[in-house]
Short mmCIF file of C-alpha atoms in Angstrom, two decimals:
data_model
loop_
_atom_site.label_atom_id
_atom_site.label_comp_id
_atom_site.label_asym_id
_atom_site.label_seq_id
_atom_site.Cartn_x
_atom_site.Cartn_y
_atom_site.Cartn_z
CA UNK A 152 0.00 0.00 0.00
CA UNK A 153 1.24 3.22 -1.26
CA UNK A 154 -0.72 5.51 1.08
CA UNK A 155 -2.47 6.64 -2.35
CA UNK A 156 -6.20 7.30 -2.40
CA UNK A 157 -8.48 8.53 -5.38
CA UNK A 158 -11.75 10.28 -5.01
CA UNK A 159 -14.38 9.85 -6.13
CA UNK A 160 -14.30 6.32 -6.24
CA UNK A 161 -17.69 6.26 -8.97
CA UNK A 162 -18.65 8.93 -10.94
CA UNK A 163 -21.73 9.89 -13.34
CA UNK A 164 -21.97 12.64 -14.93
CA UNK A 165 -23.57 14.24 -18.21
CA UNK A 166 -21.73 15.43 -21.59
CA UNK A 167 -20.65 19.05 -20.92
CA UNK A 168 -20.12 19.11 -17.57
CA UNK A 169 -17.06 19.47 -15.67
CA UNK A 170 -15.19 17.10 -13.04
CA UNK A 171 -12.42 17.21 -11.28
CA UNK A 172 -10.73 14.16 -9.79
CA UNK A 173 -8.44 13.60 -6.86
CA UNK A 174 -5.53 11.43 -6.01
CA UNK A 175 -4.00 11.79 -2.52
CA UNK A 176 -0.85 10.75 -1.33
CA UNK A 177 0.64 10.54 2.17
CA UNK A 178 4.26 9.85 1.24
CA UNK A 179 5.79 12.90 0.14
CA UNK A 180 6.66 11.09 -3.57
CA UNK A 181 7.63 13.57 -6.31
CA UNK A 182 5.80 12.45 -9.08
CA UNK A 183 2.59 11.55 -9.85
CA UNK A 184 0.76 10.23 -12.54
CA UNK A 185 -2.62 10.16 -13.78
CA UNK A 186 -3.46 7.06 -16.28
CA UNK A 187 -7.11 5.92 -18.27
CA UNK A 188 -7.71 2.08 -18.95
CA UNK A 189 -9.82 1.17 -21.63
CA UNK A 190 -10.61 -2.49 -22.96
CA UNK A 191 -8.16 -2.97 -25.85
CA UNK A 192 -6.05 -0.25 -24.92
CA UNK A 193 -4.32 -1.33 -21.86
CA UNK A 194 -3.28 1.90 -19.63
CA UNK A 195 -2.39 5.23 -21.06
CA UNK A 196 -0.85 8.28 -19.55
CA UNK A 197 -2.88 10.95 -19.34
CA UNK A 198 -0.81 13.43 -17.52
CA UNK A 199 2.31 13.42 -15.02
CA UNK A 200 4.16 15.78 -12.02
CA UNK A 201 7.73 16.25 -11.18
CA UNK A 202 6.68 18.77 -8.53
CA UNK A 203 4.46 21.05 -6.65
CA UNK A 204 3.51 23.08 -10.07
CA UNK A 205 5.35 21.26 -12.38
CA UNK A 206 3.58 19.01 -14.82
CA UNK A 207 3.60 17.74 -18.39
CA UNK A 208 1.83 15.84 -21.06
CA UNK A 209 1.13 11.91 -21.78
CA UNK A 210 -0.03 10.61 -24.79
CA UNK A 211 -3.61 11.24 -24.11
CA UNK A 212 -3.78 14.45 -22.69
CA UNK A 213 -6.46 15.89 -25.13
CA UNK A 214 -9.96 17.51 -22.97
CA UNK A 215 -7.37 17.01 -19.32
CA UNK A 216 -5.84 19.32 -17.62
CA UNK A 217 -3.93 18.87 -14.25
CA UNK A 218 -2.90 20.84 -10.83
CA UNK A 219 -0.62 20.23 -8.41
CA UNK A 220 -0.67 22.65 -5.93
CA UNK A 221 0.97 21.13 -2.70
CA UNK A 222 3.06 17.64 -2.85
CA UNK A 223 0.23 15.34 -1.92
CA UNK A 224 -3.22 15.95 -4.06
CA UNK A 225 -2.71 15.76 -7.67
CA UNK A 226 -5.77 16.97 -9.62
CA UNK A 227 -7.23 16.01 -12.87
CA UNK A 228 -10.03 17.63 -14.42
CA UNK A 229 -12.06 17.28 -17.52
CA UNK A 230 -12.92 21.10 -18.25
CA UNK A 231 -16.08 19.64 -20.58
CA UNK A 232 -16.73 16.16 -20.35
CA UNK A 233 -17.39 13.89 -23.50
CA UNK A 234 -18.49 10.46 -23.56
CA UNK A 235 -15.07 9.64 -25.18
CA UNK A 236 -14.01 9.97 -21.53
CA UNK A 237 -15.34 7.43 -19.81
CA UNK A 238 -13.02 5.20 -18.23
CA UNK A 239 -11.50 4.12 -15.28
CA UNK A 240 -8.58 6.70 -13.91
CA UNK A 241 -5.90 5.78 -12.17
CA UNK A 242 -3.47 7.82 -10.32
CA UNK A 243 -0.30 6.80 -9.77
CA UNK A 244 2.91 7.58 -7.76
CA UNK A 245 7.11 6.65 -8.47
CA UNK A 246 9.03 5.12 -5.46
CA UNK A 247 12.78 4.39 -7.20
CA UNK A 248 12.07 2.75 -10.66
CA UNK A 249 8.65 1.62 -9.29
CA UNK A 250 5.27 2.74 -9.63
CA UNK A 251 2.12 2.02 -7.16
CA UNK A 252 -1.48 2.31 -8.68
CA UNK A 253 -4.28 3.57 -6.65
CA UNK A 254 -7.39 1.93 -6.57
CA UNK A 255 -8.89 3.90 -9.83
CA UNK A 256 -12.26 6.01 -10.10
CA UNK A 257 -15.04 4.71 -12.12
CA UNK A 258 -16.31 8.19 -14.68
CA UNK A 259 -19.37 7.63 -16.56
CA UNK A 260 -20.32 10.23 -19.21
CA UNK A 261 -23.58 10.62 -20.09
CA UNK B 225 8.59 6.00 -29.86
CA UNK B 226 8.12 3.15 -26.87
CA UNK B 227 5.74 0.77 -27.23
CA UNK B 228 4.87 -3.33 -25.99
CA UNK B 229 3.09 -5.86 -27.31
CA UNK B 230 1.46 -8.96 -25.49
CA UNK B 231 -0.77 -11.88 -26.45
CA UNK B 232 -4.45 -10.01 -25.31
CA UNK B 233 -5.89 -13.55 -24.69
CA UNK B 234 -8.21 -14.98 -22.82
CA UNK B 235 -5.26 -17.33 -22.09
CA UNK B 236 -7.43 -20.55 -20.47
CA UNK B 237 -5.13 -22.75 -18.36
CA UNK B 238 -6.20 -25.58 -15.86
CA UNK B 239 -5.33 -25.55 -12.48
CA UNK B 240 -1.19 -26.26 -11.95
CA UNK B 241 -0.45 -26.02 -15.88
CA UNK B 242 3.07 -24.40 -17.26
CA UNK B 243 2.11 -20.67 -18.06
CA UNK B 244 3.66 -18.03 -20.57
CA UNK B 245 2.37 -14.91 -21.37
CA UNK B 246 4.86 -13.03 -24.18
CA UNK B 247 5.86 -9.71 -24.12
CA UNK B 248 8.44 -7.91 -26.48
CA UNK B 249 9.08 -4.21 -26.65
CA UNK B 250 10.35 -1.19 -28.50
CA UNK B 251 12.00 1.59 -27.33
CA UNK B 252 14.74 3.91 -27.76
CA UNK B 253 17.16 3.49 -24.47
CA UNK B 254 17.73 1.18 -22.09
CA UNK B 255 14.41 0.38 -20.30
CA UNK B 256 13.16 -1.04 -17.34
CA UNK B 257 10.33 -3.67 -17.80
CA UNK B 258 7.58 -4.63 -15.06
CA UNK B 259 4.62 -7.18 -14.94
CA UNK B 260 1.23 -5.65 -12.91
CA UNK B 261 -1.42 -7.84 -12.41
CA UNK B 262 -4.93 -6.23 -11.78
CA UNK B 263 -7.26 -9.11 -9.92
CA UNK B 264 -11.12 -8.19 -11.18
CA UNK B 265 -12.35 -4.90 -9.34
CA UNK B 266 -9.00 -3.68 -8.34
CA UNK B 267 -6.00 -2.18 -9.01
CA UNK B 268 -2.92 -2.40 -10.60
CA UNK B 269 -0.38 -4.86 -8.10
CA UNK B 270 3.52 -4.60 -9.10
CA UNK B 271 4.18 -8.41 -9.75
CA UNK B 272 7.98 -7.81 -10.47
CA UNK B 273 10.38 -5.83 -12.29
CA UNK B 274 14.11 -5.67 -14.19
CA UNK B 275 16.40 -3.14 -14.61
CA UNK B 276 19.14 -4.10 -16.60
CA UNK B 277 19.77 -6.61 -19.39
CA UNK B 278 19.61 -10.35 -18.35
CA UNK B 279 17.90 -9.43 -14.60
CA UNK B 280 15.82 -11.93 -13.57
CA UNK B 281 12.28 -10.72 -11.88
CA UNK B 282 10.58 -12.76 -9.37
CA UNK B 283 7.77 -13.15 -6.80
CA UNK B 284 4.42 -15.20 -5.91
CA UNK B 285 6.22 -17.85 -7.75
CA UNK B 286 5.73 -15.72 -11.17
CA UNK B 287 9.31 -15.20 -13.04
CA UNK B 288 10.66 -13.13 -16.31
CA UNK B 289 14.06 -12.30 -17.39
CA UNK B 290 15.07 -9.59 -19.29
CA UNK B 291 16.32 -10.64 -22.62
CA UNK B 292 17.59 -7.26 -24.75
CA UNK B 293 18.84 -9.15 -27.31
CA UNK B 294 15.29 -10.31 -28.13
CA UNK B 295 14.41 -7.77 -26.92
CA UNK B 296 11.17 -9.98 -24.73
CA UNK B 297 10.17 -10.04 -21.13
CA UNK B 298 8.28 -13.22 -20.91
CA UNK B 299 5.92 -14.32 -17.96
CA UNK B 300 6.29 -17.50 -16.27
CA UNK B 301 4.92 -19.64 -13.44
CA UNK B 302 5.39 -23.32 -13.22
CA UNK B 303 2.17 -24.16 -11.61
CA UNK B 304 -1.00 -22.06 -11.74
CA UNK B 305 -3.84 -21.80 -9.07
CA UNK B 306 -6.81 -20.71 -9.48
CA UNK B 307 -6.01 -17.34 -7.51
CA UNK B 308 -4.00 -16.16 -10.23
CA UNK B 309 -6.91 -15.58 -12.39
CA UNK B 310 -6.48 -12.10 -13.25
CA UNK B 311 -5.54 -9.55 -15.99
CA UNK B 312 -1.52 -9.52 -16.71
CA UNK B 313 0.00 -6.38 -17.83
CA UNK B 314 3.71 -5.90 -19.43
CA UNK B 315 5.10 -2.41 -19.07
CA UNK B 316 8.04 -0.46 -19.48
CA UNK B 317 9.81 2.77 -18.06
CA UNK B 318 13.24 4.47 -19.95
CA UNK B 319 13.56 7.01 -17.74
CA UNK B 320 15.11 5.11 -14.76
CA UNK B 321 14.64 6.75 -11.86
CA UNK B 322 13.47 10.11 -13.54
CA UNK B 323 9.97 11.45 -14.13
CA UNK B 324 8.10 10.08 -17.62
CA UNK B 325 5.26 7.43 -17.22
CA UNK B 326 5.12 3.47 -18.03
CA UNK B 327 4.10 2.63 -21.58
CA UNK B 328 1.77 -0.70 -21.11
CA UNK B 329 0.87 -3.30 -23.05
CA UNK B 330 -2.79 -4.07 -23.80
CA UNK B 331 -2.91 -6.70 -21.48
CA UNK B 332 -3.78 -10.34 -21.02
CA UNK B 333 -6.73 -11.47 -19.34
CA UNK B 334 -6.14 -14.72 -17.86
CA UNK B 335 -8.50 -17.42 -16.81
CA UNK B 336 -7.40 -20.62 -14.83
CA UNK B 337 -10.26 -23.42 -14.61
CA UNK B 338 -10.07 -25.61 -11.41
#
């Protein structure tokens, strides 16, 4: 256990609307990660942090943004939603070469 | 760019049968490779991991050894159980220690029959 939550843990919402999720960490890890899974698609990276403030692009960072305020909530938020976007997210945290998963939120779009 | 391929199953395997799930990558440094398993309704687990060239990975009795010259990280176990029913996912990292995310595989869902 990597001390990482994600909240919500099930979401439904409609096309157009916004939603923000979090992933909390109680580790003090530098980087953070937020990831989609999709049948046939495996996991893809979304968005990452290397800091408080600092953050970058995945491969599938299209409709996403991301905050990172202080070291241990990482925020992801879907500024308009589209029913392209739902998935399960998973945030994600580095330890050495390693990364630990949290248990993913469930976002339905409508 | 990076990228990993894996057999996407279902892989169907009675109870304390040889298993093998394939994995062979692309990418442009010197990666590291990982196995996660995700057991239905969960998360991602870190099975195992290698580092460098020819490190062997190993735990719950699941093994893989980094072959570059193949470049392959195969999954093995000698004897499956039931419990390891699960989905398998190959991954891999070339930024060491540093900041950029795993590049998966599509995963392989397996399904052992008692």
């Amino acid at each position: 256990d990597a001390g990482i939550t994600q909240s919500p843990r099930h979401k439904v919402t409609e096309t157009g609307t916004p939603v923000t999720l979090r992933c909390h960490q109680t580790e003090n890890h530098r980087y953070m990660y937020w990831y989609r899974q999709d049948p046939g698609h495996g996991l893809r990276l979304i968005h990452y942090s290397y800091g408080v403030k600092d953050t970058d692009k995945g491969e599938v960072s299209d409709g996403y943004s991301v905050s990172r305020s202080k070291t241990e909530d990482f925020l992801l938020t879907l500024e308009s939603a589209t029913s392209s976007q739902t998935s399960v997210y998973f945030c994600a945290i580095k330890e050495r070469y390693e990364q630990y998963f949290g248990p993913g939120t469930r976002l339905t779009v409508t | 760019g990076n990228s990993v391929t894996q057999m996407e199953g279902p892989v169907t395997l009675s109870e304390e049968a040889f298993l093998t799930i394939n994995c062979t990558y692309t990418a442009t440094g010197y990666p590291s490779l990982f196995w996660y398993v995700q057991y239905p309704g969960e998360g991602l687990q870190l099975l195992l991991k290698a580092t460098k060239a020819d490190d062997k990975g190993s735990n719950k009795g699941f093994e893989a050894t980094y072959r570059k010259e193949t470049t392959s990280f195969h999954l093995e176990k000698g004897s499956v159980q039931v419990s390891d029913s699960a989905v398998y996912f190959c991954a891999l990292s070339d930024s060491g220690g540093g900041a950029d995310g795993l590049t998966f595989g599509k995963g392989t869902h397996l399904i052992i029959q008692p």
